[in-house]
């Protein structure tokens, strides 16, 4: 058999084979590049998410700077203004209003007539009582004459002593009846006198319900016909929280402000204290008195009372009450340094004024104190300050 010789491929086929190889290598390189780019993008996104999560884990806080308590010795509380004396005038007898002589706002003197009542029943009873008294008086006089005659006859032995004693006893009985009739007359005269309503003291009429022809019924359960108020001095009643009760004592000065007199103050002074804490309000009731020569203070008015407290000369720092945390070791605040690190500092609260507190020790005027810190915050924690430093509201203490 003859040997078969290999046939060489044509040159065109060899060229096509090399081109395909180049394309395959290029496609593989592109695929590897795409895979590398995707992997790098995913790694970059993962690192970014980690950075965002780490940054979000740092809490953002607002801070305040302690303020010097310039007005730390002033305590402002609401108070009720009352007249020095107030008397509701009721009818002491039944009747009808014949006329009234004064109206609200009128100034009256002690004993001045305010109104006159018609009481026909009392008048008739008084007339009958006078007649009964006259009858009893006549019977007494007759019994006295009889007893005197029988006493003379006993001396002459014309009658027995027993009969004379009976006449003397009859005189005593008639005398008692006359005195009872006279007492009844005086009682009815007093009731008739109540038909004129008079002012018990100098003052001003602050209410009037009397109307001509209206029926009035005796007794305090009915509506008062008038109210007379003595306003030459005023009483102001204030409920002082227990933590200030030791500083607000008899003789403490105060100033009153009323909404109808902006910019004007009325001096007052504490005159007495209840000396007991009301278990419902946790406050001590104190009374102040203020002069009211011009009549500017009105009974029933609402006033703001500013007390000048004796704080022993100490001057603390004022902080919002929301900056204080209460731990098992006492009140603390969270302070932030320039690097955002937190330090927990114990503080001493001199006065708690509700919205603000006066701190006597524990913080410095330059400290940045976190407002409304989280309960779980600890020393060494990292935080970010949200805004510029703010200061708490100025002004006097407000406790209610």
CSV table of C-alpha atoms in Angstrom, one decimal:
chain,number,residue,atom,x,y,z
A,1,UNK,CA,0.0,0.0,0.0
A,2,UNK,CA,1.1,3.4,-0.7
A,3,UNK,CA,1.7,5.8,2.4
A,4,UNK,CA,-0.7,8.8,2.7
A,5,UNK,CA,1.0,12.1,3.1
A,6,UNK,CA,-0.5,14.9,5.3
A,7,UNK,CA,-2.0,17.8,3.6
A,8,UNK,CA,-1.0,21.3,4.9
A,9,UNK,CA,-3.9,23.8,5.8
A,10,UNK,CA,-4.2,26.6,3.5
A,11,UNK,CA,-2.8,30.0,4.7
A,12,UNK,CA,-6.3,31.6,5.0
A,13,UNK,CA,-7.4,29.1,7.5
A,14,UNK,CA,-4.4,29.7,9.7
A,15,UNK,CA,-5.1,33.5,9.7
A,16,UNK,CA,-8.7,33.0,10.8
A,17,UNK,CA,-7.5,30.7,13.7
A,18,UNK,CA,-5.2,33.4,15.0
A,19,UNK,CA,-7.9,36.1,14.8
A,20,UNK,CA,-10.3,33.9,16.8
A,21,UNK,CA,-7.7,33.4,19.5
A,22,UNK,CA,-7.1,37.1,19.8
A,23,UNK,CA,-10.8,37.8,20.2
A,24,UNK,CA,-11.1,35.1,22.8
A,25,UNK,CA,-8.3,36.6,24.8
A,26,UNK,CA,-9.7,40.1,24.5
A,27,UNK,CA,-13.2,38.9,25.7
A,28,UNK,CA,-11.6,37.1,28.6
A,29,UNK,CA,-9.7,40.3,29.6
A,30,UNK,CA,-12.9,42.4,29.3
A,31,UNK,CA,-14.8,39.9,31.4
A,32,UNK,CA,-12.1,39.9,34.1
A,33,UNK,CA,-12.1,43.7,34.0
A,34,UNK,CA,-15.8,43.8,34.5
A,35,UNK,CA,-15.6,41.4,37.4
A,36,UNK,CA,-12.8,43.4,39.0
A,37,UNK,CA,-14.7,46.7,38.6
A,38,UNK,CA,-17.9,45.1,40.1
A,39,UNK,CA,-15.9,43.7,43.0
A,40,UNK,CA,-14.2,47.0,43.7
A,41,UNK,CA,-17.6,48.9,43.5
A,42,UNK,CA,-19.2,46.5,46.0
A,43,UNK,CA,-16.2,46.8,48.3
A,44,UNK,CA,-16.4,50.6,48.1
A,45,UNK,CA,-20.2,50.6,48.8
A,46,UNK,CA,-19.7,48.2,51.7
A,47,UNK,CA,-17.0,50.5,53.2
A,48,UNK,CA,-19.3,53.5,52.7
A,49,UNK,CA,-22.2,51.8,54.4
A,50,UNK,CA,-19.9,50.9,57.3
A,51,UNK,CA,-18.8,54.5,57.6
A,52,UNK,CA,-22.4,55.8,57.4
A,53,UNK,CA,-23.5,53.3,60.1
A,54,UNK,CA,-20.6,54.2,62.3
A,55,UNK,CA,-21.4,57.9,61.9
A,56,UNK,CA,-25.1,57.3,62.6
A,57,UNK,CA,-24.3,55.4,65.7
A,58,UNK,CA,-22.9,58.7,67.2
A,59,UNK,CA,-25.9,60.5,68.8
A,60,UNK,CA,-26.5,64.2,67.9
A,61,UNK,CA,-27.2,66.3,71.0
A,62,UNK,CA,-28.1,69.9,71.8
A,63,UNK,CA,-26.0,71.7,74.4
A,64,UNK,CA,-26.6,74.7,76.7
A,65,UNK,CA,-24.2,76.9,78.6
A,66,UNK,CA,-24.9,77.6,82.3
A,67,UNK,CA,-26.0,81.1,83.1
A,68,UNK,CA,-25.1,83.1,86.1
A,69,UNK,CA,-28.2,83.4,88.4
A,70,UNK,CA,-28.4,87.2,88.6
A,71,UNK,CA,-31.9,87.1,90.0
A,72,UNK,CA,-31.6,84.0,92.0
A,73,UNK,CA,-33.2,85.7,95.1
A,74,UNK,CA,-36.5,86.4,93.4
A,75,UNK,CA,-39.4,83.9,93.5
A,76,UNK,CA,-42.6,84.6,91.6
A,77,UNK,CA,-45.8,82.9,92.5
A,78,UNK,CA,-49.5,83.5,91.7
A,79,UNK,CA,-51.7,85.1,94.4
A,80,UNK,CA,-55.3,86.0,95.1
A,81,UNK,CA,-56.2,89.5,96.2
A,82,UNK,CA,-58.9,89.8,98.8
A,83,UNK,CA,-60.4,92.7,100.8
A,84,UNK,CA,-59.2,93.3,104.3
A,85,UNK,CA,-62.8,92.6,105.5
A,86,UNK,CA,-65.7,91.3,103.5
A,87,UNK,CA,-69.3,91.0,104.8
A,88,UNK,CA,-72.3,89.6,102.9
A,89,UNK,CA,-75.5,91.4,104.1
A,90,UNK,CA,-78.4,89.0,104.5
A,91,UNK,CA,-82.0,89.7,105.6
A,92,UNK,CA,-82.7,88.8,109.2
A,93,UNK,CA,-86.5,89.0,108.6
A,94,UNK,CA,-88.9,88.0,105.9
A,95,UNK,CA,-90.3,90.8,103.8
A,96,UNK,CA,-90.3,92.7,100.6
A,97,UNK,CA,-87.7,95.3,99.4
A,98,UNK,CA,-89.3,98.7,99.7
A,99,UNK,CA,-86.3,100.6,98.4
A,100,UNK,CA,-82.5,100.2,98.1
A,101,UNK,CA,-80.2,103.3,98.7
A,102,UNK,CA,-76.8,102.2,97.5
A,103,UNK,CA,-75.4,100.4,94.4
A,104,UNK,CA,-72.2,98.7,93.5
A,105,UNK,CA,-69.1,100.9,93.7
A,106,UNK,CA,-70.6,103.2,96.3
A,107,UNK,CA,-68.6,103.9,99.4
A,108,UNK,CA,-70.5,103.6,102.6
A,109,UNK,CA,-69.9,104.4,106.3
A,110,UNK,CA,-70.5,102.1,109.3
A,111,UNK,CA,-74.2,102.2,110.2
A,112,UNK,CA,-75.4,103.7,106.9
A,113,UNK,CA,-78.7,102.3,105.7
A,114,UNK,CA,-78.4,100.2,102.5
A,115,UNK,CA,-82.0,99.1,102.0
A,116,UNK,CA,-85.4,99.2,103.6
A,117,UNK,CA,-87.8,96.2,103.8
A,118,UNK,CA,-91.5,96.0,104.3
A,119,UNK,CA,-92.4,93.3,106.9
A,120,UNK,CA,-96.2,93.6,107.6
A,121,UNK,CA,-96.3,90.3,109.5
A,122,UNK,CA,-93.7,91.5,111.9
A,123,UNK,CA,-95.5,94.8,112.4
A,124,UNK,CA,-98.8,93.0,113.2
A,125,UNK,CA,-97.0,90.6,115.6
A,126,UNK,CA,-95.3,93.6,117.2
A,127,UNK,CA,-98.7,95.4,117.7
A,128,UNK,CA,-100.2,92.3,119.3
A,129,UNK,CA,-97.2,91.9,121.5
A,130,UNK,CA,-97.5,95.5,122.7
A,131,UNK,CA,-101.2,94.9,123.5
A,132,UNK,CA,-100.3,91.7,125.4
A,133,UNK,CA,-97.7,93.6,127.3
A,134,UNK,CA,-100.1,96.3,128.3
A,135,UNK,CA,-102.6,93.7,129.5
A,136,UNK,CA,-99.9,91.9,131.5
A,137,UNK,CA,-98.8,95.2,132.9
A,138,UNK,CA,-102.3,96.2,134.0
A,139,UNK,CA,-102.8,92.8,135.7
A,140,UNK,CA,-99.5,93.2,137.4
A,141,UNK,CA,-100.4,96.6,138.7
A,142,UNK,CA,-103.8,95.3,140.0
A,143,UNK,CA,-102.1,92.4,141.7
A,144,UNK,CA,-99.6,94.7,143.3
A,145,UNK,CA,-102.4,96.9,144.7
A,146,UNK,CA,-104.3,93.9,146.0
A,147,UNK,CA,-101.2,92.4,147.6
A,148,UNK,CA,-100.4,95.7,149.3
A,149,UNK,CA,-103.9,96.0,150.8
A,150,UNK,CA,-103.9,92.4,152.1
A,151,UNK,CA,-100.6,93.1,153.7
A,152,UNK,CA,-102.1,96.0,155.6
A,153,UNK,CA,-105.1,93.9,156.6
A,154,UNK,CA,-102.8,91.2,158.0
A,155,UNK,CA,-101.3,93.8,160.3
A,156,UNK,CA,-104.8,94.5,161.7
A,157,UNK,CA,-105.7,90.8,161.9
A,158,UNK,CA,-108.6,91.4,159.5
A,159,UNK,CA,-107.5,88.6,157.1
A,160,UNK,CA,-105.4,85.5,157.6
A,161,UNK,CA,-101.7,85.4,156.6
A,162,UNK,CA,-102.5,82.5,154.2
A,163,UNK,CA,-104.7,84.8,152.1
A,164,UNK,CA,-102.1,87.6,152.1
A,165,UNK,CA,-99.5,85.1,150.9
A,166,UNK,CA,-101.7,84.0,148.1
A,167,UNK,CA,-102.1,87.6,147.0
A,168,UNK,CA,-98.3,88.1,147.1
A,169,UNK,CA,-97.9,85.0,145.0
A,170,UNK,CA,-100.4,86.2,142.4
A,171,UNK,CA,-98.4,89.5,142.2
A,172,UNK,CA,-95.2,87.5,141.5
A,173,UNK,CA,-96.9,85.5,138.8
A,174,UNK,CA,-98.4,88.6,137.2
A,175,UNK,CA,-95.0,90.2,137.3
A,176,UNK,CA,-93.4,87.3,135.5
A,177,UNK,CA,-96.1,87.4,132.8
A,178,UNK,CA,-95.5,91.1,132.3
A,179,UNK,CA,-91.7,90.5,131.9
A,180,UNK,CA,-92.3,87.7,129.4
A,181,UNK,CA,-94.6,90.0,127.4
A,182,UNK,CA,-92.0,92.7,127.5
A,183,UNK,CA,-89.3,90.4,126.3
A,184,UNK,CA,-91.5,89.3,123.4
A,185,UNK,CA,-92.0,93.0,122.5
A,186,UNK,CA,-88.2,93.6,122.5
A,187,UNK,CA,-87.7,90.5,120.3
A,188,UNK,CA,-90.2,91.7,117.7
A,189,UNK,CA,-88.8,95.2,117.9
A,190,UNK,CA,-85.4,93.8,117.1
A,191,UNK,CA,-86.8,91.9,114.2
A,192,UNK,CA,-88.6,95.0,113.0
A,193,UNK,CA,-85.3,96.8,113.2
A,194,UNK,CA,-83.8,94.3,110.8
A,195,UNK,CA,-86.1,95.8,108.1
A,196,UNK,CA,-83.3,98.4,107.7
A,197,UNK,CA,-80.1,96.8,106.4
A,198,UNK,CA,-77.0,98.8,107.5
A,199,UNK,CA,-73.3,98.7,106.7
A,200,UNK,CA,-71.2,96.9,109.4
A,201,UNK,CA,-68.1,99.0,108.6
A,202,UNK,CA,-66.7,101.6,106.3
A,203,UNK,CA,-66.2,100.1,102.8
A,204,UNK,CA,-67.4,99.8,99.3
A,205,UNK,CA,-70.4,98.0,97.9
A,206,UNK,CA,-69.1,95.1,95.7
A,207,UNK,CA,-72.3,93.3,95.0
A,208,UNK,CA,-76.1,94.1,95.0
A,209,UNK,CA,-79.0,91.7,94.4
A,210,UNK,CA,-81.7,93.7,96.1
A,211,UNK,CA,-84.6,94.6,93.7
A,212,UNK,CA,-87.7,96.7,94.6
A,213,UNK,CA,-90.6,94.5,95.4
A,214,UNK,CA,-88.6,91.3,95.6
A,215,UNK,CA,-89.4,88.9,98.4
A,216,UNK,CA,-86.5,88.2,100.7
A,217,UNK,CA,-86.3,85.3,103.1
A,218,UNK,CA,-84.3,85.4,106.3
A,219,UNK,CA,-81.3,83.1,106.6
A,220,UNK,CA,-77.7,82.8,105.2
A,221,UNK,CA,-78.9,80.1,102.8
A,222,UNK,CA,-80.4,82.8,100.6
A,223,UNK,CA,-78.5,85.1,98.3
A,224,UNK,CA,-76.9,88.2,100.1
A,225,UNK,CA,-78.7,91.4,99.3
A,226,UNK,CA,-75.4,93.4,99.4
A,227,UNK,CA,-71.7,92.7,99.9
A,228,UNK,CA,-69.6,95.3,101.7
A,229,UNK,CA,-65.8,95.2,101.4
A,230,UNK,CA,-63.2,97.1,103.4
A,231,UNK,CA,-60.5,97.8,100.8
A,232,UNK,CA,-58.3,100.3,102.6
A,233,UNK,CA,-55.8,97.4,102.9
A,234,UNK,CA,-55.8,94.2,101.0
A,235,UNK,CA,-54.9,90.6,101.9
A,236,UNK,CA,-53.1,88.5,99.3
A,237,UNK,CA,-53.0,84.8,99.7
A,238,UNK,CA,-50.2,82.8,98.1
A,239,UNK,CA,-49.4,79.0,98.2
A,240,UNK,CA,-45.7,78.7,98.6
A,241,UNK,CA,-44.1,75.3,97.6
A,242,UNK,CA,-42.6,73.4,100.5
A,243,UNK,CA,-39.0,73.8,99.4
A,244,UNK,CA,-39.4,77.6,99.6
A,245,UNK,CA,-41.5,77.7,102.8
A,246,UNK,CA,-38.5,78.1,105.1
A,247,UNK,CA,-37.4,81.3,103.2
A,248,UNK,CA,-40.9,82.9,103.0
A,249,UNK,CA,-41.6,83.9,106.5
A,250,UNK,CA,-43.3,86.7,108.4
A,251,UNK,CA,-41.8,90.0,107.5
A,252,UNK,CA,-40.5,88.9,104.0
A,253,UNK,CA,-41.0,91.7,101.5
A,254,UNK,CA,-42.7,91.2,98.2
A,255,UNK,CA,-43.9,93.1,95.1
A,256,UNK,CA,-47.2,92.6,93.4
A,257,UNK,CA,-47.8,93.0,89.7
A,258,UNK,CA,-51.3,93.0,88.0
A,259,UNK,CA,-52.1,92.6,84.3
A,260,UNK,CA,-54.2,95.8,84.3
A,261,UNK,CA,-51.2,97.9,85.6
A,262,UNK,CA,-48.2,96.9,83.4
A,263,UNK,CA,-44.9,98.3,84.7
A,264,UNK,CA,-46.3,99.1,88.1
A,265,UNK,CA,-45.5,97.3,91.3
A,266,UNK,CA,-47.3,97.3,94.7
A,267,UNK,CA,-45.2,96.7,97.8
A,268,UNK,CA,-46.5,94.1,100.2
A,269,UNK,CA,-45.2,92.1,103.2
A,270,UNK,CA,-45.9,88.7,104.6
A,271,UNK,CA,-48.0,89.0,107.8
A,272,UNK,CA,-48.8,85.4,108.7
A,273,UNK,CA,-48.3,81.8,107.5
A,274,UNK,CA,-50.5,78.7,108.0
A,275,UNK,CA,-47.4,76.9,109.3
A,276,UNK,CA,-48.6,73.6,107.7
A,277,UNK,CA,-48.1,71.9,104.3
A,278,UNK,CA,-51.3,71.2,102.4
A,279,UNK,CA,-51.1,67.5,101.6
A,280,UNK,CA,-53.0,68.0,98.3
A,281,UNK,CA,-51.0,70.8,96.9
A,282,UNK,CA,-47.7,70.4,98.8
A,283,UNK,CA,-47.6,74.1,99.6
A,284,UNK,CA,-47.9,76.4,102.6
A,285,UNK,CA,-50.6,79.1,102.6
A,286,UNK,CA,-49.2,82.5,103.5
A,287,UNK,CA,-50.9,85.9,103.8
A,288,UNK,CA,-49.5,89.2,102.7
A,289,UNK,CA,-51.0,92.7,103.2
A,290,UNK,CA,-50.6,95.7,101.0
A,291,UNK,CA,-51.8,99.3,101.4
A,292,UNK,CA,-54.6,100.3,99.0
A,293,UNK,CA,-55.1,104.0,99.6
A,294,UNK,CA,-55.8,104.7,95.9
A,295,UNK,CA,-58.1,101.7,95.5
A,296,UNK,CA,-56.1,100.2,92.6
A,297,UNK,CA,-56.1,96.7,94.1
A,298,UNK,CA,-59.5,95.0,93.7
A,299,UNK,CA,-61.0,92.1,95.7
A,300,UNK,CA,-60.9,88.8,93.8
A,301,UNK,CA,-58.0,90.0,91.5
A,302,UNK,CA,-55.2,87.8,90.3
A,303,UNK,CA,-51.6,89.0,91.0
A,304,UNK,CA,-48.1,87.8,90.4
A,305,UNK,CA,-46.2,88.0,93.7
A,306,UNK,CA,-42.4,88.4,93.6
A,307,UNK,CA,-40.7,87.5,96.9
A,308,UNK,CA,-37.2,88.7,97.8
A,309,UNK,CA,-35.7,85.6,99.3
A,310,UNK,CA,-32.7,85.4,101.5
A,311,UNK,CA,-30.4,82.8,99.8
A,312,UNK,CA,-27.4,83.3,102.1
A,313,UNK,CA,-25.5,85.3,99.6
A,314,UNK,CA,-24.8,82.3,97.4
A,315,UNK,CA,-24.9,82.7,93.6
A,316,UNK,CA,-25.3,79.6,91.5
A,317,UNK,CA,-25.6,78.8,87.8
A,318,UNK,CA,-29.0,78.4,86.1
A,319,UNK,CA,-29.7,75.4,83.9
A,320,UNK,CA,-32.8,74.0,82.3
A,321,UNK,CA,-34.4,71.3,84.3
A,322,UNK,CA,-34.2,69.0,81.3
A,323,UNK,CA,-30.4,68.9,81.6
A,324,UNK,CA,-30.4,67.0,84.9
A,325,UNK,CA,-30.4,63.2,85.2
A,326,UNK,CA,-31.2,61.6,88.6
A,327,UNK,CA,-29.1,58.6,89.3
A,328,UNK,CA,-28.8,56.4,92.4
A,329,UNK,CA,-26.0,58.8,93.5
A,330,UNK,CA,-28.0,61.9,93.1
A,331,UNK,CA,-28.4,64.5,90.3
A,332,UNK,CA,-25.9,64.6,87.5
A,333,UNK,CA,-25.3,66.4,84.2
A,334,UNK,CA,-23.6,65.3,80.9
A,335,UNK,CA,-20.8,67.7,79.7
A,336,UNK,CA,-19.3,67.6,76.2
A,337,UNK,CA,-15.6,68.6,75.5
A,338,UNK,CA,-14.2,70.0,72.3
A,339,UNK,CA,-13.5,66.5,71.0
A,340,UNK,CA,-17.1,65.4,71.5
A,341,UNK,CA,-16.4,63.2,74.5
A,342,UNK,CA,-18.9,63.0,77.3
A,343,UNK,CA,-18.2,63.5,81.0
A,344,UNK,CA,-20.8,62.8,83.7
A,345,UNK,CA,-20.6,65.3,86.5
A,346,UNK,CA,-22.5,65.2,89.8
A,347,UNK,CA,-24.1,68.5,90.7
A,348,UNK,CA,-25.7,70.1,93.8
A,349,UNK,CA,-29.1,71.7,93.2
A,350,UNK,CA,-29.7,74.8,95.3
A,351,UNK,CA,-33.2,75.4,94.1
A,352,UNK,CA,-35.6,73.6,91.8
A,353,UNK,CA,-37.7,76.2,90.0
A,354,UNK,CA,-39.6,73.8,87.7
A,355,UNK,CA,-38.4,74.7,84.2
A,356,UNK,CA,-35.0,75.7,85.5
A,357,UNK,CA,-32.7,74.7,88.4
A,358,UNK,CA,-30.1,76.6,90.3
A,359,UNK,CA,-26.9,74.6,90.6
A,360,UNK,CA,-24.5,75.6,93.3
A,361,UNK,CA,-21.7,73.1,92.5
A,362,UNK,CA,-20.6,70.7,89.9
A,363,UNK,CA,-20.5,72.7,86.7
A,364,UNK,CA,-18.5,75.7,85.3
A,365,UNK,CA,-19.8,78.7,83.4
A,366,UNK,CA,-17.8,77.5,80.3
A,367,UNK,CA,-19.2,73.9,80.3
A,368,UNK,CA,-21.3,72.7,77.4
A,369,UNK,CA,-24.1,70.7,79.1
A,370,UNK,CA,-26.2,68.3,77.1
A,371,UNK,CA,-29.9,69.2,77.1
A,372,UNK,CA,-32.3,66.2,77.4
A,373,UNK,CA,-29.5,63.6,77.5
A,374,UNK,CA,-30.3,59.9,77.0
A,375,UNK,CA,-30.7,57.9,80.2
A,376,UNK,CA,-28.0,55.4,79.1
A,377,UNK,CA,-25.3,58.0,78.4
A,378,UNK,CA,-22.0,57.4,80.1
A,379,UNK,CA,-18.6,59.1,80.6
A,380,UNK,CA,-16.4,58.5,77.5
A,381,UNK,CA,-19.3,58.3,75.0
A,382,UNK,CA,-18.9,60.2,71.8
A,383,UNK,CA,-21.5,62.6,70.6
A,384,UNK,CA,-22.0,65.3,68.0
A,385,UNK,CA,-23.2,68.8,68.9
A,386,UNK,CA,-26.3,69.7,66.9
A,387,UNK,CA,-26.3,73.4,67.1
A,388,UNK,CA,-24.6,76.5,68.6
A,389,UNK,CA,-24.6,77.0,72.3
A,390,UNK,CA,-27.9,78.2,73.7
A,391,UNK,CA,-28.7,79.7,77.1
A,392,UNK,CA,-31.7,79.0,79.3
A,393,UNK,CA,-34.5,81.5,79.7
A,394,UNK,CA,-33.8,84.4,81.9
A,395,UNK,CA,-36.0,85.8,84.6
A,396,UNK,CA,-37.3,85.0,88.0
A,397,UNK,CA,-38.3,81.6,89.2
A,398,UNK,CA,-41.7,80.3,88.4
A,399,UNK,CA,-43.2,77.6,90.7
A,400,UNK,CA,-46.7,76.6,90.8
